[in-house]
PDB file of C-alpha atoms and ligand atoms in Angstrom:
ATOM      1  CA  UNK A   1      37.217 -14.607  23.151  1.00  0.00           C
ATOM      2  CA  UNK A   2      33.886 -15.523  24.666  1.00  0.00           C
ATOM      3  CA  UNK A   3      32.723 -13.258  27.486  1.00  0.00           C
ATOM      4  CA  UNK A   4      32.532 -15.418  30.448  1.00  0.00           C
ATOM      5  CA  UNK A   5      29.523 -13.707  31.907  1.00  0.00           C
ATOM      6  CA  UNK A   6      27.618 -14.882  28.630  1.00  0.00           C
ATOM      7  CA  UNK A   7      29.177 -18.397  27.943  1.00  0.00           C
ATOM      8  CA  UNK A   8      25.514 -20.582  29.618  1.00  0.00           C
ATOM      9  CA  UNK A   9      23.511 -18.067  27.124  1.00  0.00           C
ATOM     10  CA  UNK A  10      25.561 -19.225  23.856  1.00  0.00           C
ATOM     11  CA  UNK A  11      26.015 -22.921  24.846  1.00  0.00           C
ATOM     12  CA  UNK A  12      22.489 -22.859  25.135  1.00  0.00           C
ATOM     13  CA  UNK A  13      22.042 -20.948  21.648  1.00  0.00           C
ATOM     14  CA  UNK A  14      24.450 -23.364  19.803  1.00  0.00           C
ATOM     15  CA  UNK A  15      21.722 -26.167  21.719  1.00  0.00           C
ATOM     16  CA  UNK A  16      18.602 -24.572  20.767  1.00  0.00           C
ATOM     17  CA  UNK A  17      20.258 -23.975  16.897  1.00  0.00           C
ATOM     18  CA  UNK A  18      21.781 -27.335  16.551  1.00  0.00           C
ATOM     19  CA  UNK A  19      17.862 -28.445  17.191  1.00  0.00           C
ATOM     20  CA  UNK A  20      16.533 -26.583  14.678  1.00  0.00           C
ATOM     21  CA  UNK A  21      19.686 -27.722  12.255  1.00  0.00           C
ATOM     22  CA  UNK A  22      17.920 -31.009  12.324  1.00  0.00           C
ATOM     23  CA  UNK A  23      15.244 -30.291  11.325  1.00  0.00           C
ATOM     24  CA  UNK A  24      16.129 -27.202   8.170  1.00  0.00           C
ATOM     25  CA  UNK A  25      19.078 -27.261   6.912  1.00  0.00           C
ATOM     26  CA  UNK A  26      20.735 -23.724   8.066  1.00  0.00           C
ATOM     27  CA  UNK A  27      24.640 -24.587   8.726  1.00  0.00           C
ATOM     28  CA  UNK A  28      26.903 -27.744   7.500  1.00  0.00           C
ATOM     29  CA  UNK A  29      27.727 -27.382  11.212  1.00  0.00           C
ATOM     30  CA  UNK A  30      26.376 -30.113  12.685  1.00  0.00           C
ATOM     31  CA  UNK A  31      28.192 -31.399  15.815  1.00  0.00           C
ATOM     32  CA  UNK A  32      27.983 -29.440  19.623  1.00  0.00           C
ATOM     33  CA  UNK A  33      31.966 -28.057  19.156  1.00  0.00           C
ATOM     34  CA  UNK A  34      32.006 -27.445  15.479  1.00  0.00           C
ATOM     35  CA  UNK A  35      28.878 -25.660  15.527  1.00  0.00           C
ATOM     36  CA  UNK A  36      30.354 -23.757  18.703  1.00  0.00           C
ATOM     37  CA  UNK A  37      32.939 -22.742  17.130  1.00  0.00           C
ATOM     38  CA  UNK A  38      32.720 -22.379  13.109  1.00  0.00           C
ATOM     39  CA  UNK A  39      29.261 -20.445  14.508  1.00  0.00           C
ATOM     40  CA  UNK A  40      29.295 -18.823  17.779  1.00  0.00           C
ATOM     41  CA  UNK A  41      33.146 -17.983  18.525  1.00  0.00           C
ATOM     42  CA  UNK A  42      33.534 -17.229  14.011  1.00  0.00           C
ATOM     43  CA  UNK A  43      30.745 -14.679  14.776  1.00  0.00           C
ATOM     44  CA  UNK A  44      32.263 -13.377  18.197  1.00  0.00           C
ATOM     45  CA  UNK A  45      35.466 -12.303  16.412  1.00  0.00           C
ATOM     46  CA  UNK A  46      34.370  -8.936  16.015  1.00  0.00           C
ATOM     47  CA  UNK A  47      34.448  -8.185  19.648  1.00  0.00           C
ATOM     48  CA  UNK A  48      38.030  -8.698  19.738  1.00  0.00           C
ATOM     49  CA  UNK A  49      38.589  -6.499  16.687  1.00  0.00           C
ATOM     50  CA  UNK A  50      39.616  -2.823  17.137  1.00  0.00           C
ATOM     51  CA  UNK A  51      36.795  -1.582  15.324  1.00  0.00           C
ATOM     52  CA  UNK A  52      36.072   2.133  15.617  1.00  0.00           C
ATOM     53  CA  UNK A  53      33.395   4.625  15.485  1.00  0.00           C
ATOM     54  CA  UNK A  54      32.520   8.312  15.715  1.00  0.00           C
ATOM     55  CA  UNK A  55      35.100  10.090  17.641  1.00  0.00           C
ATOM     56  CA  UNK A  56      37.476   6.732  18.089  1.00  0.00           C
ATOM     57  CA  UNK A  57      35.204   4.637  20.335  1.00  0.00           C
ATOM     58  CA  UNK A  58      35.320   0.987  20.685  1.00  0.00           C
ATOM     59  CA  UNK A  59      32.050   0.202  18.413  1.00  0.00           C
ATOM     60  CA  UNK A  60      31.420  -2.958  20.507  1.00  0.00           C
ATOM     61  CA  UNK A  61      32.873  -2.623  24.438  1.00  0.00           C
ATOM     62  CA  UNK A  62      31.735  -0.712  26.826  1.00  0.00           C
ATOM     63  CA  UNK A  63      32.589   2.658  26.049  1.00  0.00           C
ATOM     64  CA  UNK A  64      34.115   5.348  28.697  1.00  0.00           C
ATOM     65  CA  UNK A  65      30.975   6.794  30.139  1.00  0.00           C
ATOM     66  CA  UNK A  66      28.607   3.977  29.176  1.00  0.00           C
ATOM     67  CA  UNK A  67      27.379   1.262  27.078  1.00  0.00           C
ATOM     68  CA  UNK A  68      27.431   1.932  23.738  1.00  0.00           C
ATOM     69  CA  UNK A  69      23.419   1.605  22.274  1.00  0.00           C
ATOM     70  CA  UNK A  70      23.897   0.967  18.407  1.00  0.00           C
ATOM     71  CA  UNK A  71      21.459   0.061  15.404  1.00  0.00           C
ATOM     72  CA  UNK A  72      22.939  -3.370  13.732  1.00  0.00           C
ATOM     73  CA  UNK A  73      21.595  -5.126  10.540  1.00  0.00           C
ATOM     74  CA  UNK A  74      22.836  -8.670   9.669  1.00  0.00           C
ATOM     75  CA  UNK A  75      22.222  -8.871   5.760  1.00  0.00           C
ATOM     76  CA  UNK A  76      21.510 -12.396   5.119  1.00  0.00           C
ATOM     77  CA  UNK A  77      21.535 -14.123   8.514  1.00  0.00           C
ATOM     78  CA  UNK A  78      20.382 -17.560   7.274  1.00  0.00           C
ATOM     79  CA  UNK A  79      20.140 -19.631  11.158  1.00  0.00           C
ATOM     80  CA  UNK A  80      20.989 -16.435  12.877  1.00  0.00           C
ATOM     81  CA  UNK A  81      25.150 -15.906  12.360  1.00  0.00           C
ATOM     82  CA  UNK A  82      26.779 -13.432  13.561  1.00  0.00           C
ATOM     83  CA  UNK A  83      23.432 -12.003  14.551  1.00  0.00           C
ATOM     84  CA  UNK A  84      22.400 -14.130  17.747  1.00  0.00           C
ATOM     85  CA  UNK A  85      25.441 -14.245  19.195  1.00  0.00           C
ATOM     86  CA  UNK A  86      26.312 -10.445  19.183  1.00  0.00           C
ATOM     87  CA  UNK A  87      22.607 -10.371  20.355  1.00  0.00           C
ATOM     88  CA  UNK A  88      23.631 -11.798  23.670  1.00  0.00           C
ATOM     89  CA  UNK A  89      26.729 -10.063  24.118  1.00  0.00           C
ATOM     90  CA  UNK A  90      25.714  -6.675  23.286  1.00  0.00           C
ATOM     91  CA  UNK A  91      22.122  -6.200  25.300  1.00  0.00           C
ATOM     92  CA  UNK A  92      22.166  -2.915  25.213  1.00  0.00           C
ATOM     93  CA  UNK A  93      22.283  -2.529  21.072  1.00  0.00           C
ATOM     94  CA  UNK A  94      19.089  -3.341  18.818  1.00  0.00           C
ATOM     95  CA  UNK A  95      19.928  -5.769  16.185  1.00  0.00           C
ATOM     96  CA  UNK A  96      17.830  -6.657  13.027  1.00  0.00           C
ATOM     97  CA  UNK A  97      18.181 -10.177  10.785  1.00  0.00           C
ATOM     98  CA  UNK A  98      17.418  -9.802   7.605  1.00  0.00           C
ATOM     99  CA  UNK A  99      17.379 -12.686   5.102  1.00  0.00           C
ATOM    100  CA  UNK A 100      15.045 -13.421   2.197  1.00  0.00           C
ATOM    101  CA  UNK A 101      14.390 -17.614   2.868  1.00  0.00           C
ATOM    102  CA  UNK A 102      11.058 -17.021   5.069  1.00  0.00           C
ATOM    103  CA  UNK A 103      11.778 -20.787   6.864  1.00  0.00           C
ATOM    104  CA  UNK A 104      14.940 -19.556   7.872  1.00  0.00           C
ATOM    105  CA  UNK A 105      13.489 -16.450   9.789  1.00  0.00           C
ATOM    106  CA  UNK A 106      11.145 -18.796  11.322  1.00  0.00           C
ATOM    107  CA  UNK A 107      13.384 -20.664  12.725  1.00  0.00           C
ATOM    108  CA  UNK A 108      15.572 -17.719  14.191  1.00  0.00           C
ATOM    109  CA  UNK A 109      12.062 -16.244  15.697  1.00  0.00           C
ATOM    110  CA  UNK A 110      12.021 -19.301  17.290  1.00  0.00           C
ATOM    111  CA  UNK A 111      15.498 -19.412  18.873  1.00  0.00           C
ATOM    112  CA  UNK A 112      15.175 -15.983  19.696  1.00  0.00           C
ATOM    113  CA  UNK A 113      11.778 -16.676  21.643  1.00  0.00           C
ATOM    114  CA  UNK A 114      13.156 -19.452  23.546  1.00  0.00           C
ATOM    115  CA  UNK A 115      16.110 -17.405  24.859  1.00  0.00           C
ATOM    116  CA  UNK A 116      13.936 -14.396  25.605  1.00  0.00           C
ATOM    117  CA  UNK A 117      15.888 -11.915  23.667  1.00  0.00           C
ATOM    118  CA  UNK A 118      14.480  -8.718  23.023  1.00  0.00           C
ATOM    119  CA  UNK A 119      16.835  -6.860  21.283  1.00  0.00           C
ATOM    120  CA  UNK A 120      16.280  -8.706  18.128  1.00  0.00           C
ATOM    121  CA  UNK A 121      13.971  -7.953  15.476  1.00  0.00           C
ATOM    122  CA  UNK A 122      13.531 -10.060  12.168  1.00  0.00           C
ATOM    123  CA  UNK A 123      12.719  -9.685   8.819  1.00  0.00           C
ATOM    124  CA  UNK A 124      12.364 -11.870   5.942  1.00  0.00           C
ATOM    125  CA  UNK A 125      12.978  -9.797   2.434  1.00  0.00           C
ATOM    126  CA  UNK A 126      15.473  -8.925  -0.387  1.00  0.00           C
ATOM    127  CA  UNK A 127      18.009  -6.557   0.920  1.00  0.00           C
ATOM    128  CA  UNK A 128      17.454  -4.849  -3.057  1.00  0.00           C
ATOM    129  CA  UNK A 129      14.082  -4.086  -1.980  1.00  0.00           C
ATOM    130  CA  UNK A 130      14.444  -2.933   1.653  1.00  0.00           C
ATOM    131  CA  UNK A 131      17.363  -1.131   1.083  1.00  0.00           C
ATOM    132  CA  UNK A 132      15.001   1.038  -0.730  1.00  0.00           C
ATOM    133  CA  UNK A 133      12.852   1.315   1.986  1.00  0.00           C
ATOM    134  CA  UNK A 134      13.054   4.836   4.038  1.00  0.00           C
ATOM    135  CA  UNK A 135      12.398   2.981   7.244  1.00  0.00           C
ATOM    136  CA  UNK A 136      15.891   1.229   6.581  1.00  0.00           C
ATOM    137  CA  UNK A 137      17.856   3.638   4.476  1.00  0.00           C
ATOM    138  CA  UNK A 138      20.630   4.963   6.093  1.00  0.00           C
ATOM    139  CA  UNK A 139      19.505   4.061   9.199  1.00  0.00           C
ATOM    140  CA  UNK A 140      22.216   1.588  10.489  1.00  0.00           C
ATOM    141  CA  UNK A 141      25.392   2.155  12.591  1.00  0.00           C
ATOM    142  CA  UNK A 142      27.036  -1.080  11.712  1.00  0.00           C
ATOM    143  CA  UNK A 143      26.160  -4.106   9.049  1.00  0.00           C
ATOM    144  CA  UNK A 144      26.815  -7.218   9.117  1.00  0.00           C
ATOM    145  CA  UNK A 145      27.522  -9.985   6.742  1.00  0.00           C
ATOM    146  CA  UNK A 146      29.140 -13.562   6.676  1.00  0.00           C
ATOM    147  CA  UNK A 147      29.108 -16.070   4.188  1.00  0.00           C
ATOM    148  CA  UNK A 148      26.491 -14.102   1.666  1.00  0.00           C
ATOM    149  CA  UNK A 149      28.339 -13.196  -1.467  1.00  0.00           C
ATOM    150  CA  UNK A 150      31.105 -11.522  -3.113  1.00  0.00           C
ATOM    151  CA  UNK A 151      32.661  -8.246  -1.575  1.00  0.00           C
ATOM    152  CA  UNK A 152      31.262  -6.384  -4.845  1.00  0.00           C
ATOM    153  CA  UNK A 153      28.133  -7.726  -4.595  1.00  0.00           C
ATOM    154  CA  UNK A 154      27.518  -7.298  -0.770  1.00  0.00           C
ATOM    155  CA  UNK A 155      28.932  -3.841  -0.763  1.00  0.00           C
ATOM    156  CA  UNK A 156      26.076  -2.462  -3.109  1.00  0.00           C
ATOM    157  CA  UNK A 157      23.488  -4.562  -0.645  1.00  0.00           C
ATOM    158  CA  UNK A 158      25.101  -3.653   2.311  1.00  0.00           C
ATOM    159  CA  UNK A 159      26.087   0.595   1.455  1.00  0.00           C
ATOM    160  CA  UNK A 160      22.232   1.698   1.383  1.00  0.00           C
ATOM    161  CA  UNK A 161      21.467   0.764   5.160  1.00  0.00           C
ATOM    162  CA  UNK A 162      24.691   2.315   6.645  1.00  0.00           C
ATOM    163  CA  UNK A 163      24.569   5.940   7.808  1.00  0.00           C
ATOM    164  CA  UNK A 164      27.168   8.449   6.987  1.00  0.00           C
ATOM    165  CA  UNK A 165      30.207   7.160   8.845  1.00  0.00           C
ATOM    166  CA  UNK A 166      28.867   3.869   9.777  1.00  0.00           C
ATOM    167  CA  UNK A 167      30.686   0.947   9.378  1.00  0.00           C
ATOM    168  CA  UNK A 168      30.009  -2.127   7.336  1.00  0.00           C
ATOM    169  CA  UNK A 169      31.705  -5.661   8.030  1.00  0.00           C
ATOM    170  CA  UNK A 170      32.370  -8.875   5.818  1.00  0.00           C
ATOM    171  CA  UNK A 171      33.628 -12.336   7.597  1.00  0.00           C
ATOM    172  CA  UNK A 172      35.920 -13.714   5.021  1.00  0.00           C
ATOM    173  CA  UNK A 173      38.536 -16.435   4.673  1.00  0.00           C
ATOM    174  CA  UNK A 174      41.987 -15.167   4.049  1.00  0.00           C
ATOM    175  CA  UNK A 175      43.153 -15.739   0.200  1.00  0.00           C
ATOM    176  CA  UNK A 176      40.494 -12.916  -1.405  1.00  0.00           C
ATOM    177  CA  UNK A 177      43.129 -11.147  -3.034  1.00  0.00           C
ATOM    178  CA  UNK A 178      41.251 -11.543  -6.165  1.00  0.00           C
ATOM    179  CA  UNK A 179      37.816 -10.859  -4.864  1.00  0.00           C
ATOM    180  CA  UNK A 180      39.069  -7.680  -3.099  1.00  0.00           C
ATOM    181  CA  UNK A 181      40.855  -6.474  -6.531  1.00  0.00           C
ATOM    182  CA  UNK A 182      37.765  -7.043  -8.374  1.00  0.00           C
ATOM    183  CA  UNK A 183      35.718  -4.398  -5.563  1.00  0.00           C
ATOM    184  CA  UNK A 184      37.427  -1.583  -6.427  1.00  0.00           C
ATOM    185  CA  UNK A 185      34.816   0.048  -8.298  1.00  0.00           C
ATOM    186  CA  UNK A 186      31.998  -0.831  -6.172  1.00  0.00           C
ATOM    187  CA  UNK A 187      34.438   0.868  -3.216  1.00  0.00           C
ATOM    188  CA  UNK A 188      34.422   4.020  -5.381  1.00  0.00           C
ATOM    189  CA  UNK A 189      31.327   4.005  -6.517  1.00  0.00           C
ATOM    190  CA  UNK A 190      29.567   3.529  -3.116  1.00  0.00           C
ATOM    191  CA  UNK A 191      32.457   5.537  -1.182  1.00  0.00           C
ATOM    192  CA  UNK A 192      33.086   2.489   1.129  1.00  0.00           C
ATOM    193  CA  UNK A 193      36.870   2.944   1.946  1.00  0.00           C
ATOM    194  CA  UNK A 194      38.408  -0.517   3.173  1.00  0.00           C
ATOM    195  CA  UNK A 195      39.851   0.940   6.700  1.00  0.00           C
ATOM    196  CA  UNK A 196      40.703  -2.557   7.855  1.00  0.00           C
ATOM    197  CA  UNK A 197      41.583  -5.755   7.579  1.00  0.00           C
ATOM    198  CA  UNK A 198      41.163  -7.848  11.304  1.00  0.00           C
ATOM    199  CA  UNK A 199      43.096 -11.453  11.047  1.00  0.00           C
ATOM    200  CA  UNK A 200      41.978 -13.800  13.692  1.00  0.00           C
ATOM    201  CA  UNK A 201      42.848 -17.789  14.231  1.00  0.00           C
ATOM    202  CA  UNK A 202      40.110 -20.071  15.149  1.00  0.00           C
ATOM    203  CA  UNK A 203      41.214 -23.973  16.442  1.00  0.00           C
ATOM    204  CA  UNK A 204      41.849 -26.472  13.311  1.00  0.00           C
ATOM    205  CA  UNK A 205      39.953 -26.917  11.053  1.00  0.00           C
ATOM    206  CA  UNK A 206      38.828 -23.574  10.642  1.00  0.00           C
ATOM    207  CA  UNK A 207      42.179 -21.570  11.101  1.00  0.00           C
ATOM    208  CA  UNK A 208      42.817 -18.113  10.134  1.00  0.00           C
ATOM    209  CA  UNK A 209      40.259 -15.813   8.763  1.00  0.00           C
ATOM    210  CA  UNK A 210      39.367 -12.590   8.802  1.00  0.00           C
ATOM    211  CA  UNK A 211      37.203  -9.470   9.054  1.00  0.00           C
ATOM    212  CA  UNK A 212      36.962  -6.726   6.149  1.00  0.00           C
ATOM    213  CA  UNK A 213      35.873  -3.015   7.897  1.00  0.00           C
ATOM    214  CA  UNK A 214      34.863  -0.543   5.886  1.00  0.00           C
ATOM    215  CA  UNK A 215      33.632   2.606   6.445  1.00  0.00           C
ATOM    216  CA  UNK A 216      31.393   4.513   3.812  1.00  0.00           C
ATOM    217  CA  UNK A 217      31.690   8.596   3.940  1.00  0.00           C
ATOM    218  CA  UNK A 218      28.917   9.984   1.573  1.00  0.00           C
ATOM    219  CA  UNK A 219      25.082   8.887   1.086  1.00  0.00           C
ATOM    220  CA  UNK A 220      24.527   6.066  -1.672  1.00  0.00           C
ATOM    221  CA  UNK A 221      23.352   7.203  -4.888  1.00  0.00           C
ATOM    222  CA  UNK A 222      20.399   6.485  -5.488  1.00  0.00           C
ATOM    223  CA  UNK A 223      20.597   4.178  -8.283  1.00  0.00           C
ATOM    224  CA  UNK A 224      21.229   1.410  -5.362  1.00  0.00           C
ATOM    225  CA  UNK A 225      20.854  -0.998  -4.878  1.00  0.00           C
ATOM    226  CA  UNK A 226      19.731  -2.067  -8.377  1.00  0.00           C
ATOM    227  CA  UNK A 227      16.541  -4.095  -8.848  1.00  0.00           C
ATOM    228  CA  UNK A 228      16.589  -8.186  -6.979  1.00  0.00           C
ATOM    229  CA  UNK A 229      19.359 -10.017  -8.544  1.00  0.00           C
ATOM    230  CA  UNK A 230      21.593  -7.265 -10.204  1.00  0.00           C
ATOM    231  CA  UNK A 231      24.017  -6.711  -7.678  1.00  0.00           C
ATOM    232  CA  UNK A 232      24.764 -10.639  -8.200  1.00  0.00           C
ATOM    233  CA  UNK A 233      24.486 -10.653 -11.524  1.00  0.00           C
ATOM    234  CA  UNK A 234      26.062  -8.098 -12.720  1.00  0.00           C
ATOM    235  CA  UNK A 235      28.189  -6.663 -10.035  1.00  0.00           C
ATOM    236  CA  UNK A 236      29.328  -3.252 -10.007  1.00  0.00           C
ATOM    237  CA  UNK A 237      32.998  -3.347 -12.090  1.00  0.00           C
TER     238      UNK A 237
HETATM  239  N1  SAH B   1      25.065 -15.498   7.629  1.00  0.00           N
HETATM  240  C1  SAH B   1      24.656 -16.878   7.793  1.00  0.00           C
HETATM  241  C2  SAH B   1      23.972 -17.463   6.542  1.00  0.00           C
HETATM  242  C3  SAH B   1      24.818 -17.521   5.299  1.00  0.00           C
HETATM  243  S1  SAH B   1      23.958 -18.266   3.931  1.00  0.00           S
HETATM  244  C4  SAH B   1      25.838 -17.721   8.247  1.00  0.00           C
HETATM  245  O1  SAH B   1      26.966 -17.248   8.144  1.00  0.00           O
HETATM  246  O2  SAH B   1      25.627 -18.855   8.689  1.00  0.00           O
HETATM  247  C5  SAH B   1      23.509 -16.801   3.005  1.00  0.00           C
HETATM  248  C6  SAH B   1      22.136 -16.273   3.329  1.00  0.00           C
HETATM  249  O3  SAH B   1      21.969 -15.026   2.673  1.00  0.00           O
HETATM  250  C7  SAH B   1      21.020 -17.191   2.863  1.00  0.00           C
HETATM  251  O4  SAH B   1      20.215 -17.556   3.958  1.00  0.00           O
HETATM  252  C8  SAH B   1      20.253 -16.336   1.835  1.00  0.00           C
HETATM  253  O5  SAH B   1      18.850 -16.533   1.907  1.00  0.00           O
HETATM  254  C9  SAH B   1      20.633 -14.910   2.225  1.00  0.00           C
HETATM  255  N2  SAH B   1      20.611 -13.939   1.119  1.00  0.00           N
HETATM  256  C10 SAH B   1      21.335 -14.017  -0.034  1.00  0.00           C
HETATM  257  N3  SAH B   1      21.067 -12.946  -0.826  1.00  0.00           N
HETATM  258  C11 SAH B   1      20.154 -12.173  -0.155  1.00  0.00           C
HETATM  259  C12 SAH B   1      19.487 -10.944  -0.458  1.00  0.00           C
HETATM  260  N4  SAH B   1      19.709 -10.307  -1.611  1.00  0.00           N
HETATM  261  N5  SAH B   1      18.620 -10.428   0.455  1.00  0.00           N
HETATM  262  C13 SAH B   1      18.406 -11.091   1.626  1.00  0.00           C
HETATM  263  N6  SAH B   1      19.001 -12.256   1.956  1.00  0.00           N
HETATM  264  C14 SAH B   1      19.874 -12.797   1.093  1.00  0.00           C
END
């Protein structure tokens, strides 16, 4: 659901983005409602989503006591999705877009200027070489990723930048039977334990989809991630 207190912000997001859709090409989205929805409410299904943290807390409502304050990486944000939206719905968390097209973190610098958000920081890199990068490792509560690659793949991006216990989350469509079969050694090997699998129904066209949670218990090895292009390549099997 969108939260009502934020709705003017994201209409005026999906505005500001559908501008600078015309001009780079960052989403097949093109139209006001398609855009609104295969962008904005796709990335706001996580709010709805019982994900957990620490000692059982919601991860992404207001917590008993206070707002929760958490460290977020989107890993490959392309135009800025999920990482705008959960920008403007969770003010009091620090977010960070990382993708490696330099034009595309442009743009989202620009988006993110025009809405004043200051939550948001941006960088443009390869997730195999920042991963590596002590300023990033381990660092993050909660990654992000939609539409990047295959669960194998993204898992080895993804593991290095999530603390002990954090939690790491893929937006996928629903047949990935396959695709999750074929990340079971990259699940072992990285200790990322699939703890959930959050089914959600957008309006037609885009219809049911879902949210892979996982949680990863021990540090990474440090063998990963392997150098730019291996995790694709030759994903872990
Ligand atoms: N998350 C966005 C964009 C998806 S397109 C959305 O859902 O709309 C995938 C993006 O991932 C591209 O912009 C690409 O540049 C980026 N990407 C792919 N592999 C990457 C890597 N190894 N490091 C950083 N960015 C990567």
């Amino acid at each position: 659901m969108i939260p009502s207190e934020h709705e003017s912000k994201l209409r005026r997001l999906n505005q500001i983005f559908l501008e600078e859709n015309q001009k780079l090409n960052l989403s097949a989205f093109r139209e006001e409602e398609q855009s609104w929805v295969g962008n904005i409410e796709d990335s706001l299904s996580i709010l709805d989503s019982p994900l957990l943290l620490g000692e059982g807390k919601p991860v992404l409502s207001e917590a008993e006591g206070g707002v929760r304050s958490l460290k977020i990486l989107d890993l490959g944000t392309g135009g800025g999705f999920p990482l705008l939206p959960l920008a403007i719905c969770q003010p009091e968390s620090k977010l960070t877009g990382l993708d490696s097209t330099n034009k595309k973190i442009s743009a989202v610098e620009r988006i993110t200027k025009e809405l004043s958000l200051t939550n948001v920081d941006l960088i443009s890199g390869r997730a195999e070489e920042l991963g590596r990068d002590p300023e990033h490792r381990e660092q993050y509560d909660l990654i992000l990723s939609r539409a990047v690659a295959g669960t194998n793949t993204l898992l080895e991006l993804c593991a290095p930048f999530a603390k002990v216990k954090g939690k790491i989350v893929f937006w996928k469509s629903m047949k990935i039977d396959k695709e999750l079969e074929d990340s079971l050694m990259a699940r072992a090997e990285l200790t990322c334990h699939l703890i959930d699998q959050y089914e959600y129904e957008l309006p037609e066209p885009f219809g049911k989809r879902q949210l892979l949670v996982f949680e990863k218990t021990s540090p990474t090895p440090d063998k990963y991630p392997r150098k730019i292009g291996e995790p694709k390549k030759k994903p872990i099997t």
